[in-house]
Structures are given as structure tokens and as C-alpha cells.
mmCIF file of N, CA and C in Angstrom:
data_model
loop_
_atom_site.group_PDB
_atom_site.id
_atom_site.type_symbol
_atom_site.label_atom_id
_atom_site.label_comp_id
_atom_site.label_asym_id
_atom_site.label_seq_id
_atom_site.Cartn_x
_atom_site.Cartn_y
_atom_site.Cartn_z
ATOM 1 N N ALA A 4 -1.411 2.339 -11.035
ATOM 2 C CA ALA A 4 0.055 2.301 -11.179
ATOM 3 C C ALA A 4 0.441 0.902 -11.702
ATOM 4 N N VAL A 5 1.306 0.868 -12.670
ATOM 5 C CA VAL A 5 1.813 -0.395 -13.191
ATOM 6 C C VAL A 5 3.117 -0.654 -12.438
ATOM 7 N N VAL A 6 3.250 -1.832 -11.793
ATOM 8 C CA VAL A 6 4.482 -2.104 -11.055
ATOM 9 C C VAL A 6 5.051 -3.467 -11.605
ATOM 10 N N SER A 7 6.382 -3.557 -11.550
ATOM 11 C CA SER A 7 7.103 -4.701 -11.976
ATOM 12 C C SER A 7 7.415 -5.647 -10.822
ATOM 13 N N THR A 8 7.366 -6.947 -11.101
ATOM 14 C CA THR A 8 7.748 -7.919 -10.076
ATOM 15 C C THR A 8 9.253 -7.939 -9.865
ATOM 16 N N GLN A 9 9.970 -7.205 -10.597
ATOM 17 C CA GLN A 9 11.465 -7.092 -10.452
ATOM 18 C C GLN A 9 11.889 -6.372 -9.181
ATOM 19 N N SER A 10 11.093 -5.555 -8.667
ATOM 20 C CA SER A 10 11.421 -4.776 -7.476
ATOM 21 C C SER A 10 10.138 -4.584 -6.600
ATOM 22 N N GLY A 11 10.319 -4.177 -5.389
ATOM 23 C CA GLY A 11 9.188 -3.958 -4.488
ATOM 24 C C GLY A 11 8.455 -2.728 -4.961
ATOM 25 N N HIS A 12 7.293 -2.537 -4.324
ATOM 26 C CA HIS A 12 6.434 -1.373 -4.645
ATOM 27 C C HIS A 12 6.097 -0.612 -3.318
ATOM 28 N N TYR A 13 6.064 0.643 -3.457
ATOM 29 C CA TYR A 13 5.759 1.537 -2.296
ATOM 30 C C TYR A 13 4.416 2.293 -2.616
ATOM 31 N N GLY A 14 3.442 2.077 -1.783
ATOM 32 C CA GLY A 14 2.203 2.853 -1.853
ATOM 33 C C GLY A 14 2.203 3.915 -0.752
ATOM 34 N N ARG A 15 1.509 5.020 -0.940
ATOM 35 C CA ARG A 15 1.444 6.058 0.053
ATOM 36 C C ARG A 15 -0.003 6.551 0.260
ATOM 37 N N GLY A 16 -0.345 6.741 1.476
ATOM 38 C CA GLY A 16 -1.638 7.307 1.855
ATOM 39 C C GLY A 16 -1.371 8.543 2.613
ATOM 40 N N VAL A 17 -1.981 9.705 2.205
ATOM 41 C CA VAL A 17 -1.667 10.975 2.770
ATOM 42 C C VAL A 17 -3.012 11.529 3.413
ATOM 43 N N LEU A 18 -2.917 11.996 4.654
ATOM 44 C CA LEU A 18 -4.031 12.625 5.333
ATOM 45 C C LEU A 18 -3.559 13.994 5.736
ATOM 46 N N GLY A 19 -4.227 15.103 5.245
ATOM 47 C CA GLY A 19 -3.875 16.467 5.536
ATOM 48 C C GLY A 19 -4.802 17.169 6.497
ATOM 49 N N ASP A 20 -4.406 18.310 6.946
ATOM 50 C CA ASP A 20 -5.170 19.131 7.818
ATOM 51 C C ASP A 20 -5.521 18.441 9.129
ATOM 52 N N ILE A 21 -4.495 17.867 9.766
ATOM 53 C CA ILE A 21 -4.697 17.172 11.042
ATOM 54 C C ILE A 21 -3.888 17.796 12.119
ATOM 55 N N PRO A 22 -4.386 17.885 13.347
ATOM 56 C CA PRO A 22 -3.592 18.538 14.384
ATOM 57 C C PRO A 22 -2.529 17.635 15.118
ATOM 58 N N GLU A 23 -2.652 16.355 14.971
ATOM 59 C CA GLU A 23 -1.687 15.523 15.589
ATOM 60 C C GLU A 23 -1.552 14.222 14.866
ATOM 61 N N GLN A 24 -0.385 13.500 15.119
ATOM 62 C CA GLN A 24 -0.116 12.201 14.462
ATOM 63 C C GLN A 24 -1.182 11.210 14.755
ATOM 64 N N ILE A 25 -1.502 10.353 13.824
ATOM 65 C CA ILE A 25 -2.433 9.240 14.031
ATOM 66 C C ILE A 25 -1.655 7.984 13.970
ATOM 67 N N SER A 26 -1.955 7.093 14.913
ATOM 68 C CA SER A 26 -1.299 5.782 14.880
ATOM 69 C C SER A 26 -2.333 4.659 14.570
ATOM 70 N N GLY A 27 -1.787 3.541 14.163
ATOM 71 C CA GLY A 27 -2.702 2.439 13.857
ATOM 72 C C GLY A 27 -3.250 2.517 12.466
ATOM 73 N N VAL A 28 -2.558 3.162 11.534
ATOM 74 C CA VAL A 28 -3.042 3.288 10.131
ATOM 75 C C VAL A 28 -3.072 1.858 9.554
ATOM 76 N N THR A 29 -4.089 1.507 8.826
ATOM 77 C CA THR A 29 -4.185 0.179 8.245
ATOM 78 C C THR A 29 -4.254 0.261 6.729
ATOM 79 N N TRP A 30 -3.768 -0.863 6.155
ATOM 80 C CA TRP A 30 -3.786 -0.999 4.666
ATOM 81 C C TRP A 30 -4.458 -2.271 4.400
ATOM 82 N N SER A 31 -5.672 -2.254 3.799
ATOM 83 C CA SER A 31 -6.429 -3.474 3.484
ATOM 84 C C SER A 31 -6.217 -3.820 2.009
ATOM 85 N N PRO A 32 -6.006 -5.076 1.687
ATOM 86 C CA PRO A 32 -6.022 -6.258 2.485
ATOM 87 C C PRO A 32 -4.659 -6.666 3.033
ATOM 88 N N ALA A 33 -3.728 -5.797 2.998
ATOM 89 C CA ALA A 33 -2.362 -6.070 3.510
ATOM 90 C C ALA A 33 -2.286 -6.115 5.051
ATOM 91 N N THR A 34 -1.536 -6.987 5.557
ATOM 92 C CA THR A 34 -1.242 -7.053 7.033
ATOM 93 C C THR A 34 0.286 -7.112 7.076
ATOM 94 N N GLU A 35 0.835 -6.618 8.177
ATOM 95 C CA GLU A 35 2.347 -6.612 8.410
ATOM 96 C C GLU A 35 2.835 -8.011 8.416
ATOM 97 N N THR A 36 3.646 -8.368 7.438
ATOM 98 C CA THR A 36 4.313 -9.655 7.270
ATOM 99 C C THR A 36 5.731 -9.476 6.759
ATOM 100 N N ALA A 37 6.722 -9.991 7.461
ATOM 101 C CA ALA A 37 8.092 -9.729 7.164
ATOM 102 C C ALA A 37 8.508 -9.874 5.695
ATOM 103 N N THR A 38 8.013 -10.908 5.071
ATOM 104 C CA THR A 38 8.350 -11.259 3.712
ATOM 105 C C THR A 38 7.422 -10.793 2.655
ATOM 106 N N LYS A 39 6.307 -10.092 3.093
ATOM 107 C CA LYS A 39 5.287 -9.754 2.139
ATOM 108 C C LYS A 39 5.037 -8.234 2.132
ATOM 109 N N TYR A 40 4.574 -7.740 3.309
ATOM 110 C CA TYR A 40 4.136 -6.346 3.425
ATOM 111 C C TYR A 40 4.850 -5.688 4.606
ATOM 112 N N ALA A 41 5.185 -4.397 4.457
ATOM 113 C CA ALA A 41 5.643 -3.578 5.605
ATOM 114 C C ALA A 41 4.661 -2.323 5.585
ATOM 115 N N LEU A 42 4.110 -2.055 6.784
ATOM 116 C CA LEU A 42 3.217 -0.883 6.929
ATOM 117 C C LEU A 42 3.847 0.059 7.934
ATOM 118 N N VAL A 43 3.818 1.347 7.565
ATOM 119 C CA VAL A 43 4.349 2.387 8.385
ATOM 120 C C VAL A 43 3.292 3.476 8.525
ATOM 121 N N ASP A 44 3.009 3.828 9.870
ATOM 122 C CA ASP A 44 2.018 4.865 10.087
ATOM 123 C C ASP A 44 2.479 6.223 9.496
ATOM 124 N N GLY A 45 3.792 6.461 9.529
ATOM 125 C CA GLY A 45 4.304 7.748 9.110
ATOM 126 C C GLY A 45 4.278 8.757 10.237
ATOM 127 N N SER A 46 4.796 9.937 10.016
ATOM 128 C CA SER A 46 4.839 10.960 11.064
ATOM 129 C C SER A 46 4.254 12.234 10.533
ATOM 130 N N ILE A 47 3.788 13.065 11.445
ATOM 131 C CA ILE A 47 3.127 14.293 11.020
ATOM 132 C C ILE A 47 4.176 15.376 10.650
ATOM 133 N N GLY A 48 3.903 16.161 9.674
ATOM 134 C CA GLY A 48 4.700 17.291 9.225
ATOM 135 C C GLY A 48 3.816 18.277 8.468
ATOM 136 N N SER A 49 3.900 19.512 8.879
ATOM 137 C CA SER A 49 3.013 20.515 8.270
ATOM 138 C C SER A 49 1.543 20.120 8.173
ATOM 139 N N ASN A 50 1.061 19.610 9.330
ATOM 140 C CA ASN A 50 -0.328 19.233 9.490
ATOM 141 C C ASN A 50 -0.808 18.112 8.569
ATOM 142 N N SER A 51 0.130 17.301 8.044
ATOM 143 C CA SER A 51 -0.272 16.124 7.203
ATOM 144 C C SER A 51 0.623 14.966 7.625
ATOM 145 N N GLN A 52 0.081 13.812 7.336
ATOM 146 C CA GLN A 52 0.760 12.551 7.644
ATOM 147 C C GLN A 52 0.735 11.573 6.429
ATOM 148 N N THR A 53 1.811 11.013 6.166
ATOM 149 C CA THR A 53 1.988 10.112 4.987
ATOM 150 C C THR A 53 2.270 8.667 5.522
ATOM 151 N N SER A 54 1.302 7.742 5.319
ATOM 152 C CA SER A 54 1.503 6.415 5.664
ATOM 153 C C SER A 54 2.129 5.699 4.439
ATOM 154 N N LYS A 55 2.889 4.612 4.657
ATOM 155 C CA LYS A 55 3.557 3.927 3.587
ATOM 156 C C LYS A 55 3.351 2.463 3.669
ATOM 157 N N LEU A 56 2.990 1.814 2.516
ATOM 158 C CA LEU A 56 2.888 0.385 2.328
ATOM 159 C C LEU A 56 3.985 -0.086 1.431
ATOM 160 N N THR A 57 4.756 -1.038 1.862
ATOM 161 C CA THR A 57 5.796 -1.582 1.005
ATOM 162 C C THR A 57 5.425 -2.998 0.722
ATOM 163 N N ILE A 58 5.340 -3.415 -0.591
ATOM 164 C CA ILE A 58 5.020 -4.761 -1.032
ATOM 165 C C ILE A 58 6.352 -5.326 -1.644
ATOM 166 N N SER A 59 6.757 -6.490 -1.091
ATOM 167 C CA SER A 59 7.970 -7.073 -1.484
ATOM 168 C C SER A 59 7.865 -7.661 -2.985
ATOM 169 N N ALA A 60 9.025 -7.732 -3.603
ATOM 170 C CA ALA A 60 9.020 -8.242 -4.954
ATOM 171 C C ALA A 60 8.466 -9.656 -5.015
ATOM 172 N N SER A 61 8.777 -10.501 -4.015
ATOM 173 C CA SER A 61 8.258 -11.903 -4.018
ATOM 174 C C SER A 61 6.729 -11.887 -3.837
ATOM 175 N N GLN A 62 6.202 -10.961 -3.031
ATOM 176 C CA GLN A 62 4.773 -10.869 -2.901
ATOM 177 C C GLN A 62 4.073 -10.371 -4.179
ATOM 178 N N LEU A 63 4.778 -9.527 -4.933
ATOM 179 C CA LEU A 63 4.197 -9.089 -6.180
ATOM 180 C C LEU A 63 4.118 -10.235 -7.164
ATOM 181 N N VAL A 64 5.099 -11.107 -7.129
ATOM 182 C CA VAL A 64 5.063 -12.321 -7.974
ATOM 183 C C VAL A 64 3.822 -13.177 -7.586
ATOM 184 N N THR A 65 3.651 -13.376 -6.343
ATOM 185 C CA THR A 65 2.423 -14.084 -5.834
ATOM 186 C C THR A 65 1.124 -13.435 -6.306
ATOM 187 N N LEU A 66 1.058 -12.097 -6.097
ATOM 188 C CA LEU A 66 -0.157 -11.352 -6.477
ATOM 189 C C LEU A 66 -0.388 -11.339 -8.013
ATOM 190 N N ASP A 67 0.691 -11.428 -8.782
ATOM 191 C CA ASP A 67 0.535 -11.474 -10.197
ATOM 192 C C ASP A 67 -0.255 -12.607 -10.656
ATOM 193 N N GLY A 68 -0.271 -13.726 -9.937
ATOM 194 C CA GLY A 68 -1.030 -14.923 -10.275
ATOM 195 C C GLY A 68 -2.431 -14.862 -9.848
ATOM 196 N N GLU A 69 -2.906 -13.836 -9.217
ATOM 197 C CA GLU A 69 -4.265 -13.703 -8.719
ATOM 198 C C GLU A 69 -4.914 -12.466 -9.298
ATOM 199 N N SER A 70 -6.233 -12.588 -9.507
ATOM 200 C CA SER A 70 -7.072 -11.412 -10.021
ATOM 201 C C SER A 70 -6.461 -10.698 -11.245
ATOM 202 N N SER A 71 -5.910 -11.522 -12.141
ATOM 203 C CA SER A 71 -5.317 -10.952 -13.349
ATOM 204 C C SER A 71 -4.226 -9.943 -13.074
ATOM 205 N N GLY A 72 -3.620 -10.003 -11.863
ATOM 206 C CA GLY A 72 -2.496 -9.116 -11.508
ATOM 207 C C GLY A 72 -2.976 -7.670 -11.155
ATOM 208 N N ILE A 73 -4.282 -7.503 -10.994
ATOM 209 C CA ILE A 73 -4.803 -6.144 -10.633
ATOM 210 C C ILE A 73 -5.282 -6.189 -9.255
ATOM 211 N N HIS A 74 -4.734 -5.343 -8.369
ATOM 212 C CA HIS A 74 -5.120 -5.330 -6.954
ATOM 213 C C HIS A 74 -5.312 -3.916 -6.423
ATOM 214 N N THR A 75 -6.259 -3.779 -5.511
ATOM 215 C CA THR A 75 -6.571 -2.449 -4.925
ATOM 216 C C THR A 75 -6.265 -2.548 -3.413
ATOM 217 N N PHE A 76 -5.513 -1.567 -2.971
ATOM 218 C CA PHE A 76 -5.100 -1.476 -1.491
ATOM 219 C C PHE A 76 -5.751 -0.219 -0.951
ATOM 220 N N THR A 77 -6.302 -0.257 0.195
ATOM 221 C CA THR A 77 -6.967 0.878 0.837
ATOM 222 C C THR A 77 -6.327 1.221 2.138
ATOM 223 N N CYS A 78 -5.863 2.472 2.186
ATOM 224 C CA CYS A 78 -5.243 3.059 3.398
ATOM 225 C C CYS A 78 -6.369 3.689 4.262
ATOM 226 N N SER A 79 -6.348 3.421 5.504
ATOM 227 C CA SER A 79 -7.392 3.932 6.386
ATOM 228 C C SER A 79 -6.834 4.535 7.637
ATOM 229 N N PHE A 80 -7.150 5.804 7.860
ATOM 230 C CA PHE A 80 -6.791 6.542 9.026
ATOM 231 C C PHE A 80 -8.054 6.637 9.895
ATOM 232 N N SER A 81 -8.041 6.298 11.156
ATOM 233 C CA SER A 81 -9.152 6.500 12.093
ATOM 234 C C SER A 81 -8.973 7.860 12.827
ATOM 235 N N VAL A 82 -9.901 8.770 12.643
ATOM 236 C CA VAL A 82 -9.686 10.061 13.244
ATOM 237 C C VAL A 82 -10.889 10.445 14.178
ATOM 238 N N GLY A 83 -10.591 11.284 15.118
ATOM 239 C CA GLY A 83 -11.605 11.839 15.972
ATOM 240 C C GLY A 83 -12.055 10.898 17.086
ATOM 241 N N SER A 84 -12.858 11.435 17.989
ATOM 242 C CA SER A 84 -13.322 10.637 19.153
ATOM 243 C C SER A 84 -14.190 9.429 18.729
ATOM 244 N N LYS A 85 -14.828 9.528 17.518
ATOM 245 C CA LYS A 85 -15.728 8.484 17.051
ATOM 246 C C LYS A 85 -14.926 7.514 16.139
ATOM 247 N N ALA A 86 -13.570 7.725 15.985
ATOM 248 C CA ALA A 86 -12.752 6.877 15.096
ATOM 249 C C ALA A 86 -13.353 6.773 13.700
ATOM 250 N N THR A 87 -13.636 7.879 13.080
ATOM 251 C CA THR A 87 -14.167 7.953 11.757
ATOM 252 C C THR A 87 -13.035 7.549 10.759
ATOM 253 N N ALA A 88 -13.374 6.588 9.877
ATOM 254 C CA ALA A 88 -12.318 6.126 8.951
ATOM 255 C C ALA A 88 -12.303 7.101 7.732
ATOM 256 N N ILE A 89 -11.089 7.585 7.467
ATOM 257 C CA ILE A 89 -10.799 8.404 6.241
ATOM 258 C C ILE A 89 -9.909 7.521 5.406
ATOM 259 N N THR A 90 -10.350 7.169 4.157
ATOM 260 C CA THR A 90 -9.604 6.205 3.377
ATOM 261 C C THR A 90 -9.150 6.829 2.012
ATOM 262 N N ALA A 91 -8.170 6.134 1.449
ATOM 263 C CA ALA A 91 -7.659 6.392 0.139
ATOM 264 C C ALA A 91 -7.272 5.074 -0.477
ATOM 265 N N THR A 92 -7.493 4.875 -1.771
ATOM 266 C CA THR A 92 -7.187 3.614 -2.415
ATOM 267 C C THR A 92 -6.141 3.853 -3.494
ATOM 268 N N GLN A 93 -5.439 2.764 -3.773
ATOM 269 C CA GLN A 93 -4.500 2.691 -4.836
ATOM 270 C C GLN A 93 -4.664 1.331 -5.492
ATOM 271 N N THR A 94 -4.782 1.422 -6.821
ATOM 272 C CA THR A 94 -4.930 0.138 -7.600
ATOM 273 C C THR A 94 -3.612 0.000 -8.385
ATOM 274 N N ILE A 95 -3.066 -1.276 -8.319
ATOM 275 C CA ILE A 95 -1.883 -1.556 -9.081
ATOM 276 C C ILE A 95 -2.115 -2.681 -10.028
ATOM 277 N N THR A 96 -1.435 -2.558 -11.139
ATOM 278 C CA THR A 96 -1.441 -3.648 -12.173
ATOM 279 C C THR A 96 -0.072 -4.191 -12.225
ATOM 280 N N ILE A 97 0.121 -5.447 -11.957
ATOM 281 C CA ILE A 97 1.415 -6.039 -11.835
ATOM 282 C C ILE A 97 1.889 -6.554 -13.228
ATOM 283 N N PHE A 98 3.183 -6.214 -13.536
ATOM 284 C CA PHE A 98 3.795 -6.556 -14.803
ATOM 285 C C PHE A 98 4.992 -7.525 -14.384
ATOM 286 N N ASN A 99 4.948 -8.719 -14.981
ATOM 287 C CA ASN A 99 5.985 -9.717 -14.710
ATOM 288 C C ASN A 99 6.734 -9.948 -16.032
ATOM 289 N N PRO A 100 7.997 -9.383 -16.157
ATOM 290 C CA PRO A 100 8.751 -9.549 -17.371
ATOM 291 C C PRO A 100 9.047 -11.030 -17.729
ATOM 292 N N SER A 101 9.084 -11.856 -16.700
ATOM 293 C CA SER A 101 9.363 -13.297 -17.124
ATOM 294 C C SER A 101 8.216 -13.972 -17.793
ATOM 295 N N ASN A 102 7.006 -13.290 -17.843
ATOM 296 C CA ASN A 102 5.847 -13.831 -18.594
ATOM 297 C C ASN A 102 5.843 -13.471 -20.041
ATOM 298 N N LEU A 103 6.844 -12.658 -20.490
ATOM 299 C CA LEU A 103 6.918 -12.246 -21.864
ATOM 300 C C LEU A 103 7.430 -13.390 -22.758
ATOM 301 N N SER A 104 6.827 -13.547 -23.885
ATOM 302 C CA SER A 104 7.371 -14.548 -24.804
ATOM 303 C C SER A 104 7.695 -13.911 -26.134
ATOM 304 N N PHE A 105 8.749 -14.263 -26.682
ATOM 305 C CA PHE A 105 9.211 -13.661 -28.059
ATOM 306 C C PHE A 105 9.228 -14.699 -29.093
#
């Protein structure tokens, strides 16, 4: 996904075919930080759960200066008695309009 530094970005991780809600969903390398990232476990509905990662616009500006503005975030649900990790990844490419020159 290409995202702009002009507004925040929302990533979603979905786990389906589950009997109950899972708590403690993680997003790597993001950690809950008031001005950078917001992580929400989500709630179960129709046997699936959608977790949400919000990246603030100011954090996108910071990330734009690292790794050529390309970043991968991994959503991880720990399921079952052995806490098996089920993961999904999302790669974003950050676009900063203020870097355009005419």
C-alpha cells in the first residue's frame, strides 16, 4: 500500500474461523505509543477478528526517512493452548508530498 504522510494510516490483520476472541494481538515492529502507534485487538464477529494498527501522520514522516520509506508490519495472533503464532504482513511505501520538487 502506498500511504501519504499527510494523514495517518490504518493497517488491518484478520483471523477467521476462530471460536472466541483473542487478546494480546501484536504488531511488529510497532508498539503502543500515544504519538506514534495505536494497536487494537479488535472484537470477534462471525467467527473472525480484525486487529487494527494506526500509524500517526507524524510517525509516517519519521518512517519516510528510514529504509527508503518502505516498511513491513506483521500482525500476530497467538492461538491455542500452545500459543501458536498466526501472522499476516502488510508492507507500506510512504509518499511525502513535501519532497516533490518542480
